[in-house]
Amino acid sequence: MTEQQEIRFKGLGVSEGVVIGQVLRMHDTTEHVYHWRIEPSDLEAECRRFRAAVDLAKQQVIGIKQQAEVRLGKEHAYIFDAHLLMLEDEKLTSDIEKEITDKKANAEWAVKVVGDRLLSLYSEIKDEYLRERGSDIEDVMQRLIMALGGGDEERPPLSEDAVIVSQDLLPSAVAELDLEHARALATDTGGWTSHTAILARGIGIPAVVGLRDFYRRAKTGDRIIVDSSRNEVILHPSITTIQDYRSRRVVGSRGPEANHPGQDTPVTTLDGVEVTLRANVELPSEFEGVAKYGARGVGLFRSEFLLSRRGVVGSEEQQRTAYEGIAKIAGDDGVIIRLFDLGGENVREVSHELEKNPALGLRAIRFGLLNEDIMRTQVRAILQAAKKGRLKIVLPMITDSSDVKRARAIIEEEASALAKIGGELERVSVGAMIEVPSAVLMADSIAEVVDFFELGTNDLVQYTLAVDRGSDEVSDWFRTLHPAVLRSIDTSLKAARQAGIPAIVCGEMASTPAYAVLLLGLGVTELSMTPSAIPRVRATVTEIDTRDARLIAEQCLLCTTADEVENLVRERFAQLWCALFPAAALPAIRPTN
Amino acid sequence: MVERTLTVTAPLGLHARAAARLVRLVSGFHSRVELSRVDSGLSADAKSILSVLMLAASRGTELRASADGADEEAAISAIDQLFSDGFNGPEYS
């Protein structure tokens, strides 16, 4: 084999670590299907080929189902049972065989024709949830077409050093991906807050996103180095490069827990301010991180993950079991459950009615208020689970106090209905997510009707600066340290203090040590983050004096641009805490703009 | 042959997961089981998931279930149980 030229691709390192591994390509684009004529004498063989593909597809689905049961929980695995039944459905297989025989068509084409026919019947169904089930048919058809091509090359078992390479890792791909064994992720699209990034940080593996044209050029099995600290991946690294990396001691970020075992002792700054570090979780596989990294409970449970990847909401009983489960893990420190934050990127699984502007559309609390059945089921499940564990509710995407009042009315109705049949309930605190500009401007009046604030900084940055967080084209405008963002946080915190309610910050900002210090400077004492980030934030927080942080934060609030804030942070942090913040831990110097 | 009229109680209707439970359950019986919508008469073979999904039975839809065969009584009462549990009873798969 000829030695291939080493190529470097620049992207954005969104989850720290360095890994040397092998490419495993994952694609989620629809296959092209071609039509060719089968000679009458070969028709029987073509039908046999089809039946063999059905068998292969069944085996794959059984495997996925078993994996999903283990990793995502039994309720998420049911959907694959439906897929299996479709493959076993004689109506489907006989229709396809009939298409092959009658039209003398190749099996791929017959699958596509029959699948499209079913889908068009489906698209006429009026009920949105049922119509959406068409995506399961699509999934099964795609699997069949893949199986006809031999199938197995699409999803080889993950080798020890697999680096997942994809154009865009859709949330729906998560269920099928053996993420626990993946060593790193590299994708063409995405930014700091894309799903890939959040997921990678959640499970603690390195990731570089926004590589633009990388996927096309990488092949499964290629050698690759993912270096998040340098924001790059290296394809076909030369022997010298590999040796160079080996001698630097490769640090996969699976390591930090070894250096910083979870501690139960309170986290206190040098000047004695106690800081509470909680965990953000969505995947069951992240639950273990809560205790492992020493989180004080769960500050943000993204409940929409309870929906199956096709958008099926779990029953009240299933949800209740899930909430009790997470409450048990969190113990006395409790769990803040965010009501379903559906819409935007999640809505892909729920509805085919594409909104022109999903981030500003029917999502989060709006979705809940207009789909009361779903919201009431979730509320009942939480209220019941709260008998066994400490749970709070936080309402996503609140724009003003009327959203809160409508939601609270529903919660209270369900609580009193449950109290009538099942006796006394624990009172469950209700908070508001502060993540859109109107909520910031109206924070004082919202603070009067909730028990706490939770600042979602990812959305706050996106909505305040009107920048799509998933778009790499505008990633230069996504500036977490924009003074507009810092002032919004400051305004919200002041409103909370005025009303005497706690405020917790749960966005990506909380998990980045330099940003966390600024948050402390603004007066934050509760942070919630991806569990694997807790050790590094704890290590930072215990080494700073909040009075220093406050001085810097106050100066930042007076800045007029993000560049000014970043310069100030780089300069002052390097002066005060040079040991804590090497250059790589501070905002990068940007090309002149 | 035995018949019974049932109302879809699963919150989201007979979607894929609920349909899968139903089909798994029914497939365990020898009898032929048919489901038809009371309103439109549209009918489905209850052992075919695609056919059941095509009923587009949302919550509250009335369905007539009919079972025909040696174990028809057992089949129909199992289906009845599944519907009255709102598809959330003990696992059927």
XYZ file of C-alpha atoms in Angstrom:
686
model
C 0.000 0.000 0.000
C 1.340 3.402 -0.903
C 1.905 5.871 1.868
C -0.798 8.510 1.770
C -0.104 12.162 2.232
C -0.863 13.525 5.682
C -3.682 16.101 5.539
C -4.798 18.444 8.300
C -8.348 19.770 8.577
C -9.257 22.735 10.738
C -12.440 22.742 12.734
C -13.557 23.613 16.202
C -12.559 21.463 19.153
C -15.717 21.184 21.240
C -14.812 18.429 23.655
C -11.282 18.185 24.879
C -8.752 15.467 24.342
C -6.462 13.903 21.775
C -7.025 10.501 20.219
C -5.188 8.441 17.618
C -7.597 6.070 15.982
C -9.328 4.721 12.922
C -12.057 6.406 10.920
C -15.530 4.917 11.053
C -17.761 6.715 8.593
C -21.417 7.114 9.448
C -23.697 8.498 6.831
C -27.228 9.644 7.128
C -27.940 10.671 3.581
C -30.499 8.683 1.647
C -29.095 6.123 -0.717
C -29.568 6.511 -4.417
C -31.635 3.664 -5.767
C -31.345 2.589 -9.380
C -33.764 0.635 -11.499
C -32.772 -2.185 -13.762
C -34.639 -4.951 -15.520
C -34.398 -8.529 -14.316
C -34.585 -11.319 -16.876
C -37.592 -13.602 -16.288
C -35.248 -16.539 -15.668
C -33.566 -14.584 -12.850
C -36.698 -13.399 -11.085
C -36.723 -16.256 -8.640
C -33.105 -15.583 -7.702
C -33.927 -11.890 -7.244
C -36.737 -12.788 -4.816
C -34.322 -15.023 -2.926
C -31.837 -12.175 -2.763
C -34.606 -10.005 -1.329
C -35.554 -12.574 1.309
C -31.919 -12.898 2.329
C -31.783 -9.124 2.744
C -34.901 -9.223 4.919
C -33.201 -11.791 7.144
C -30.070 -9.684 7.392
C -32.099 -6.573 8.189
C -33.964 -8.474 10.907
C -30.722 -9.565 12.512
C -29.484 -5.985 12.468
C -32.673 -4.694 14.070
C -32.537 -7.371 16.764
C -28.985 -6.302 17.530
C -29.907 -2.628 17.660
C -32.889 -3.394 19.844
C -30.748 -5.263 22.362
C -28.215 -2.457 22.433
C -30.908 0.166 22.822
C -32.409 -1.748 25.747
C -29.120 -1.694 27.556
C -28.039 1.829 26.740
C -31.227 3.809 26.407
C -33.642 1.774 28.480
C -36.362 -0.655 27.567
C -38.952 1.949 26.639
C -36.717 3.247 23.861
C -36.262 -0.208 22.456
C -39.928 -0.788 21.646
C -39.682 1.209 18.492
C -37.273 -1.367 17.125
C -39.795 -4.039 17.902
C -42.118 -2.208 15.526
C -39.348 -2.206 12.913
C -38.879 -5.916 13.377
C -42.598 -6.546 12.966
C -42.584 -4.557 9.757
C -39.819 -6.764 8.406
C -41.858 -9.789 9.437
C -45.037 -8.356 7.929
C -46.108 -10.606 5.093
C -48.117 -7.846 3.555
C -44.920 -5.893 3.018
C -42.717 -8.750 1.855
C -45.336 -10.191 -0.484
C -46.030 -6.746 -1.985
C -42.335 -6.313 -2.679
C -41.935 -9.771 -4.174
C -44.979 -9.134 -6.316
C -43.416 -5.892 -7.520
C -40.211 -7.735 -8.420
C -42.065 -10.450 -10.308
C -44.739 -8.333 -12.014
C -42.508 -5.452 -13.061
C -39.334 -7.512 -13.562
C -37.623 -4.989 -11.343
C -34.536 -5.327 -9.181
C -35.222 -5.779 -5.473
C -33.860 -2.331 -4.467
C -36.261 -0.655 -6.864
C -39.191 -2.803 -5.702
C -38.463 -1.879 -2.075
C -38.393 1.782 -3.011
C -41.610 1.650 -5.047
C -43.557 -0.242 -2.390
C -42.076 1.914 0.372
C -42.981 5.125 -1.412
C -46.498 3.863 -1.978
C -46.899 3.115 1.737
C -45.422 6.470 2.656
C -47.790 8.342 0.392
C -50.732 6.572 2.012
C -49.270 7.523 5.331
C -48.787 11.148 4.479
C -52.563 11.455 4.093
C -53.224 10.522 7.696
C -54.650 13.483 9.550
C -53.358 12.721 13.022
C -49.898 14.241 13.267
C -48.426 11.662 15.622
C -49.634 8.761 13.585
C -48.576 10.356 10.327
C -45.126 10.765 11.788
C -44.890 6.969 12.061
C -44.121 7.104 8.368
C -40.549 7.772 9.395
C -40.391 4.254 10.810
C -41.390 2.872 7.433
C -38.713 5.027 5.847
C -36.156 3.740 8.301
C -37.071 0.121 7.582
C -36.977 0.667 3.805
C -33.555 2.256 4.032
C -32.313 -0.624 6.093
C -33.642 -3.088 3.517
C -31.948 -1.258 0.669
C -28.711 -1.206 2.629
C -29.073 -4.908 3.386
C -29.501 -5.629 -0.324
C -26.104 -4.068 -0.860
C -24.560 -6.430 1.654
C -25.454 -4.134 4.528
C -22.721 -4.995 6.930
C -20.147 -2.613 5.536
C -22.361 0.240 6.665
C -22.034 -0.537 10.311
C -18.952 -2.513 11.093
C -18.590 -3.276 14.772
C -16.730 -0.480 16.474
C -13.083 -1.249 16.822
C -11.299 -0.263 20.006
C -10.061 2.959 18.473
C -13.019 4.008 16.319
C -13.389 7.694 15.549
C -16.891 8.432 14.315
C -16.777 10.615 11.217
C -20.028 12.022 9.920
C -21.431 14.996 8.075
C -23.812 15.777 10.861
C -24.509 13.464 13.732
C -28.269 13.652 13.996
C -29.783 13.043 17.393
C -31.599 10.121 15.801
C -28.299 8.451 15.031
C -27.515 8.314 18.720
C -29.676 5.298 19.382
C -27.836 3.258 16.812
C -24.398 4.383 17.673
C -22.295 2.446 20.072
C -21.079 5.671 21.591
C -19.584 4.171 24.670
C -16.998 2.521 22.515
C -16.326 5.450 20.222
C -13.049 7.159 21.018
C -13.773 10.496 19.353
C -16.183 12.305 17.052
C -15.424 14.410 13.975
C -18.164 16.070 11.935
C -18.380 18.440 8.977
C -21.018 20.706 10.487
C -21.880 21.917 13.958
C -20.580 24.322 16.536
C -19.836 24.499 20.239
C -23.415 23.835 21.206
C -24.436 21.385 18.488
C -25.848 18.071 19.567
C -22.618 16.308 18.666
C -20.669 18.627 20.928
C -22.993 18.300 23.895
C -23.061 14.553 23.500
C -19.295 14.258 23.228
C -18.763 16.328 26.348
C -21.465 14.329 28.097
C -19.732 11.035 27.546
C -16.290 12.564 27.826
C -14.712 11.874 24.451
C -12.856 14.378 22.246
C -14.722 15.976 19.362
C -13.867 18.364 16.569
C -16.783 19.765 14.560
C -17.210 22.191 11.670
C -14.603 20.407 9.538
C -16.565 21.373 6.413
C -15.173 19.052 3.758
C -13.673 16.270 5.779
C -16.277 13.522 5.644
C -16.038 13.157 1.870
C -12.303 12.592 2.043
C -12.105 10.149 4.925
C -12.611 6.449 4.430
C -13.522 3.868 7.042
C -10.329 2.360 8.374
C -8.146 5.400 7.639
C -5.742 6.427 10.376
C -6.769 9.628 12.056
C -5.681 11.874 14.897
C -8.324 14.026 16.540
C -6.718 16.903 18.397
C -9.339 19.021 20.045
C -6.860 21.393 21.678
C -5.509 22.380 18.274
C -8.969 22.425 16.695
C -7.918 19.945 14.057
C -7.954 16.415 12.748
C -5.083 14.811 10.889
C -5.907 12.252 8.215
C -3.240 9.681 7.256
C -0.821 11.020 9.888
C 2.785 10.239 9.049
C 4.829 7.941 11.259
C 6.661 10.993 12.555
C 3.438 12.740 13.480
C 2.126 9.657 15.249
C 5.363 9.229 17.174
C 5.288 12.881 18.059
C 1.775 12.477 19.474
C 2.666 9.263 21.280
C 5.591 10.930 22.973
C 3.319 13.772 24.096
C 1.271 11.070 25.847
C -2.107 10.866 24.259
C -4.747 12.211 26.552
C -8.222 10.992 25.770
C -10.500 13.017 27.973
C -11.747 9.814 29.511
C -8.906 10.490 31.906
C -9.902 13.375 34.158
C -11.870 11.382 36.698
C -8.680 9.589 37.565
C -7.003 12.873 38.426
C -9.966 14.400 40.174
C -12.057 11.806 41.907
C -15.567 12.935 42.803
C -15.584 14.702 46.112
C -18.470 15.245 48.430
C -16.870 18.106 50.282
C -18.391 21.525 49.636
C -16.703 23.571 46.938
C -15.512 26.864 48.355
C -13.653 29.753 46.767
C -10.548 31.237 48.387
C -12.694 33.908 50.014
C -15.087 31.330 51.421
C -18.019 31.569 49.011
C -19.673 28.183 48.707
C -20.365 27.174 45.129
C -22.752 24.375 44.214
C -21.864 22.298 41.166
C -24.650 20.229 39.669
C -24.939 17.977 36.660
C -26.785 18.394 33.357
C -27.952 15.044 32.071
C -30.017 13.647 29.279
C -28.805 10.171 28.410
C -29.152 7.360 30.928
C -25.502 6.634 30.182
C -24.660 9.991 31.772
C -26.406 9.185 35.048
C -23.425 7.410 36.488
C -21.389 10.573 35.987
C -23.514 12.386 38.574
C -22.009 10.503 41.462
C -18.680 9.747 39.814
C -17.796 13.399 39.323
C -19.237 14.484 42.638
C -22.170 16.546 41.364
C -24.576 17.963 43.921
C -27.639 16.574 42.237
C -28.957 17.259 38.777
C -29.373 20.911 37.863
C -30.876 20.180 34.490
C -32.556 17.001 33.366
C -33.377 17.351 29.678
C -36.536 15.293 29.786
C -37.144 15.318 26.048
C -34.659 12.514 25.844
C -37.414 10.333 27.256
C -39.021 10.575 23.857
C -37.977 7.814 21.597
C -35.938 8.848 18.641
C -39.094 8.890 16.600
C -40.792 11.281 18.940
C -42.952 8.885 20.890
C -43.683 10.238 24.348
C -43.436 7.674 27.108
C -46.538 6.870 29.119
C -47.117 8.467 32.506
C -45.937 5.290 34.204
C -42.772 5.040 32.107
C -41.953 8.682 32.718
C -42.629 8.326 36.407
C -40.248 5.393 36.584
C -37.586 7.393 34.759
C -37.988 10.405 37.084
C -37.889 8.201 40.157
C -34.762 6.590 38.785
C -32.904 9.835 38.281
C -34.164 11.193 41.615
C -32.734 8.143 43.329
C -29.337 8.722 41.756
C -29.361 12.403 42.703
C -30.423 11.695 46.284
C -30.926 14.583 48.699
C -29.510 17.113 46.263
C -32.469 16.573 44.000
C -33.206 16.961 40.333
C -34.509 19.871 38.311
C -36.573 18.445 35.470
C -36.996 20.692 32.493
C -40.361 20.070 30.892
C -40.061 18.797 27.333
C -38.041 21.278 25.335
C -39.404 20.069 22.047
C -39.083 21.985 18.848
C -36.141 23.449 16.996
C -33.637 20.675 16.550
C -35.814 18.173 18.405
C -38.904 18.795 16.362
C -37.474 16.835 13.490
C -38.580 13.712 15.320
C -41.959 14.994 16.306
C -43.427 16.698 13.317
C -42.924 16.788 9.629
C -44.499 20.184 9.388
C -41.347 22.149 8.960
C -41.493 25.595 10.404
C -39.696 28.309 8.536
C -38.040 29.427 11.691
C -38.186 26.623 14.246
C -36.050 28.362 16.852
C -38.739 31.034 17.026
C -41.610 28.659 16.481
C -43.745 26.204 18.341
C -41.372 24.778 20.892
C -40.717 24.255 24.576
C -43.422 25.740 26.830
C -45.440 26.853 23.798
C -45.512 23.306 22.523
C -46.596 22.147 25.986
C -49.367 24.715 26.326
C -50.759 23.820 22.909
C -50.346 20.070 23.449
C -51.788 19.968 26.929
C -52.221 16.198 26.996
C -48.504 15.674 26.670
C -47.701 18.350 29.219
C -50.266 17.117 31.741
C -48.988 13.549 31.453
C -45.462 14.731 32.132
C -46.532 16.920 35.045
C -48.487 14.065 36.648
C -45.497 11.756 36.258
C -43.225 14.300 37.947
C -45.658 15.074 40.760
C -46.065 11.378 41.520
C -42.344 10.692 41.332
C -41.786 13.603 43.722
C -43.286 11.468 46.497
C -40.152 9.340 46.323
C -37.453 11.862 45.501
C -36.616 15.524 45.447
C -37.809 16.978 42.189
C -38.305 20.470 40.845
C -39.796 21.594 37.571
C -38.300 24.211 35.304
C -40.310 25.694 32.440
C -38.391 26.083 29.186
C -38.427 29.157 26.939
C -40.499 31.419 29.142
C -41.046 34.822 27.549
C -42.985 36.530 30.342
C -45.042 35.899 33.475
C -48.151 34.906 31.532
C -46.372 31.799 30.184
C -45.496 30.931 33.772
C -49.009 31.504 35.036
C -50.575 29.307 32.367
C -48.096 26.524 33.037
C -48.489 26.794 36.807
C -52.263 26.620 36.488
C -51.898 23.300 34.697
C -49.441 22.028 37.308
C -51.749 23.066 40.126
C -54.789 21.470 38.504
C -52.952 18.192 38.127
C -51.615 18.415 41.678
C -55.045 18.911 43.189
C -56.559 16.171 41.026
C -53.833 13.785 42.168
C -54.190 14.856 45.789
C -57.888 13.946 45.635
C -57.224 10.384 44.606
C -53.824 9.686 46.089
C -53.563 11.876 49.162
C -50.968 14.468 50.039
C -48.291 15.406 47.521
C -44.977 17.078 48.095
C -44.989 20.675 46.940
C -42.862 20.833 43.807
C -40.967 24.059 43.157
C -41.399 25.595 39.744
C -38.739 27.696 38.077
C -38.361 29.520 34.790
C -35.642 29.087 32.234
C -34.270 32.515 31.413
C -33.014 32.064 27.897
C -34.717 34.590 25.642
C -34.268 38.383 25.660
C -37.854 39.148 26.656
C -37.471 37.006 29.762
C -34.391 39.018 30.678
C -36.206 42.316 30.182
C -39.180 41.073 32.195
C -37.080 39.164 34.733
C -38.326 41.232 37.675
C -41.964 40.332 37.051
C -41.168 36.703 36.225
C -39.200 36.418 39.482
C -42.396 37.194 41.382
C -44.203 34.132 40.051
C -41.498 31.447 40.198
C -39.439 29.718 42.880
C -36.124 29.967 41.042
C -34.413 31.036 37.840
C -32.360 28.817 35.623
C -30.220 30.572 33.042
C -29.719 28.618 29.859
C -26.753 30.428 28.421
C -26.602 28.564 25.102
C -30.026 29.739 24.082
C -29.482 33.106 25.710
C -26.467 33.700 23.456
C -28.330 32.431 20.409
C -31.432 34.536 20.980
C -29.718 37.645 22.294
C -27.277 37.803 19.393
C -29.710 36.318 16.847
C -27.148 33.700 15.851
C -28.036 30.141 14.959
C -25.876 28.050 17.247
C -25.793 25.129 14.852
C -24.553 27.113 11.870
C -20.838 27.153 11.277
C -21.266 29.951 8.719
C -22.135 32.432 11.451
C -20.063 30.909 14.209
C -17.938 34.079 14.301
C -20.998 35.902 15.578
C -21.714 33.342 18.286
C -19.864 35.105 21.076
C -20.552 33.809 24.546
C -18.561 36.659 26.013
C -20.533 39.350 24.233
C -21.297 42.230 26.615
C -24.967 41.930 25.620
C -24.936 38.377 26.980
C -23.112 39.354 30.159
C -25.494 42.250 30.772
C -28.467 39.932 30.244
C -27.084 37.523 32.799
C -26.427 40.399 35.190
C -29.974 41.769 34.797
C -31.500 38.344 35.416
C -29.355 37.696 38.481
C -30.253 41.078 39.952
C -33.960 40.384 39.463
C -33.550 37.030 41.225
C -31.680 38.613 44.150
C -34.295 41.356 44.414
C -37.055 38.760 44.654
C -35.010 36.561 46.996
C -35.035 33.497 44.760
C -32.034 31.374 43.755
C -30.571 31.433 40.258
C -28.633 28.618 38.686
C -26.669 28.810 35.443
C -26.830 25.670 33.342
C -25.489 26.448 29.890
C -22.180 25.564 28.340
C -20.793 28.684 29.956
C -20.923 27.016 33.354
C -18.711 24.164 32.207
C -15.907 26.332 30.848
C -13.599 27.350 33.701
C -12.818 30.859 32.430
C -16.489 31.606 31.862
C -17.448 30.042 35.176
C -15.124 32.495 36.928
C -16.863 35.414 35.227
C -20.211 33.981 36.321
C -18.975 33.888 39.919
C -17.923 37.499 39.439
C -21.479 38.318 38.450
C -22.677 36.729 41.693
C -23.590 33.213 40.595
C -23.129 30.495 43.214
C -24.895 27.581 41.528
C -23.636 26.066 38.306
C -24.901 23.046 36.439
C -22.872 21.385 33.725
C -22.073 18.248 31.821
C -20.805 15.853 34.526
C -17.342 15.334 33.069
C -16.667 19.094 33.333
C -17.215 19.184 37.094
C -13.671 18.227 38.138
C -12.072 20.997 36.109
C -14.561 23.645 37.190
C -14.178 22.565 40.806
C -10.400 22.772 40.503
C -10.691 26.316 39.174
C -13.350 27.620 41.516
C -11.447 26.587 44.623
C -8.424 28.606 43.486
C -10.023 31.977 42.929
C -11.208 34.859 45.042
C -14.661 36.036 43.965
C -13.709 39.645 44.794
C -11.126 39.529 41.991
C -13.665 37.908 39.720
C -16.206 40.589 40.563
C -13.845 43.391 39.588
C -13.184 41.795 36.222
C -16.857 41.041 35.628
C -17.796 44.629 36.397
C -15.275 45.853 33.854
C -16.603 43.379 31.298
C -20.111 44.765 31.727
C -18.793 48.131 30.601
C -17.217 46.787 27.412
C -18.874 47.495 24.081
C -17.835 44.487 21.994
C -17.076 40.806 22.471
C -13.489 41.422 21.380
C -13.052 43.933 24.176
C -14.383 41.472 26.732
C -12.184 38.671 25.445
C -9.078 40.852 25.456
C -9.822 41.975 28.961
C -10.364 38.399 30.132
C -7.140 37.198 28.516
C -5.160 40.035 30.017
C -6.574 40.060 33.548
C -6.790 36.281 33.926
C -3.180 35.909 32.814
C -2.124 38.512 35.392
C -4.113 37.096 38.279
C -4.223 33.391 37.640
C -1.503 32.473 35.175
C -1.144 28.992 36.645
C -4.853 28.292 36.408
C -5.356 29.555 32.901
C -2.758 28.669 30.305
C -3.407 30.443 27.000
C -5.359 27.454 25.675
C -7.899 27.773 28.479
C -8.700 31.373 27.596
C -10.721 32.698 24.658
C -8.615 32.285 21.529
C -7.173 35.360 19.861
C -9.243 35.895 16.747
C -7.992 36.956 13.368
C -8.244 40.744 13.135
C -11.794 41.888 12.724
C -66.413 -15.859 15.676
C -66.417 -13.365 18.527
C -66.575 -9.593 18.286
C -65.995 -6.717 20.628
C -65.992 -2.943 20.260
C -63.009 -1.196 21.787
C -61.824 2.373 22.184
C -58.199 3.328 21.594
C -56.880 4.489 24.947
C -53.171 4.873 24.206
C -52.529 8.624 24.552
C -51.010 8.951 21.119
C -53.248 6.432 19.421
C -52.159 3.232 17.733
C -48.717 4.505 16.855
C -45.845 2.192 16.029
C -45.055 1.134 19.563
C -48.650 0.517 20.586
C -49.298 -1.229 17.277
C -46.214 -3.393 17.846
C -47.575 -4.522 21.192
C -50.919 -5.313 19.669
C -49.448 -7.260 16.751
C -47.088 -9.223 19.016
C -49.986 -10.109 21.257
C -52.326 -11.155 18.479
C -49.630 -13.136 16.655
C -49.475 -15.437 19.654
C -52.965 -16.732 18.883
C -54.033 -19.055 16.110
C -57.257 -17.204 15.373
C -57.603 -14.766 12.536
C -58.079 -11.337 14.072
C -59.463 -8.366 12.245
C -59.807 -4.786 13.416
C -62.095 -2.316 11.724
C -62.875 1.312 12.311
C -66.456 1.749 13.450
C -66.712 5.114 11.679
C -65.367 4.274 8.227
C -65.415 0.498 8.102
C -61.727 0.472 7.126
C -60.388 -2.870 8.275
C -57.016 -4.372 9.020
C -55.403 -7.729 9.643
C -54.310 -7.419 13.271
C -51.257 -9.594 12.623
C -49.852 -7.114 10.096
C -48.303 -4.044 11.684
C -48.443 -2.014 8.470
C -52.085 -2.839 8.084
C -52.789 -1.834 11.704
C -50.870 1.417 11.292
C -52.921 2.251 8.204
C -56.028 2.372 10.400
C -54.637 5.678 11.668
C -56.488 5.085 14.898
C -55.882 8.077 17.106
C -56.885 8.213 20.753
C -60.611 7.823 21.153
C -61.155 5.956 17.882
C -63.677 3.143 18.140
C -62.567 -0.154 16.674
C -64.426 -3.412 16.212
C -62.224 -6.412 16.869
C -63.251 -9.800 15.619
C -61.472 -13.095 16.223
C -62.191 -16.293 14.399
C -60.578 -19.605 15.298
C -59.974 -22.171 17.983
C -58.675 -19.690 20.555
C -60.934 -16.787 19.605
C -62.237 -16.226 23.131
C -58.767 -16.024 24.616
C -57.587 -13.767 21.800
C -60.404 -11.295 22.133
C -60.106 -11.002 25.889
C -56.343 -10.478 25.653
C -56.942 -7.664 23.182
C -59.602 -6.211 25.420
C -57.155 -6.267 28.332
C -54.482 -4.496 26.283
C -56.898 -1.760 25.282
C -58.250 -1.282 28.778
C -54.711 -1.032 30.153
C -54.092 1.816 27.751
C -51.284 -0.271 26.239
C -49.245 0.236 29.384
C -49.829 -2.931 31.247
C -47.219 -5.619 31.758
C -45.022 -6.141 28.753
C -46.475 -8.133 25.937
C -43.423 -8.563 23.799
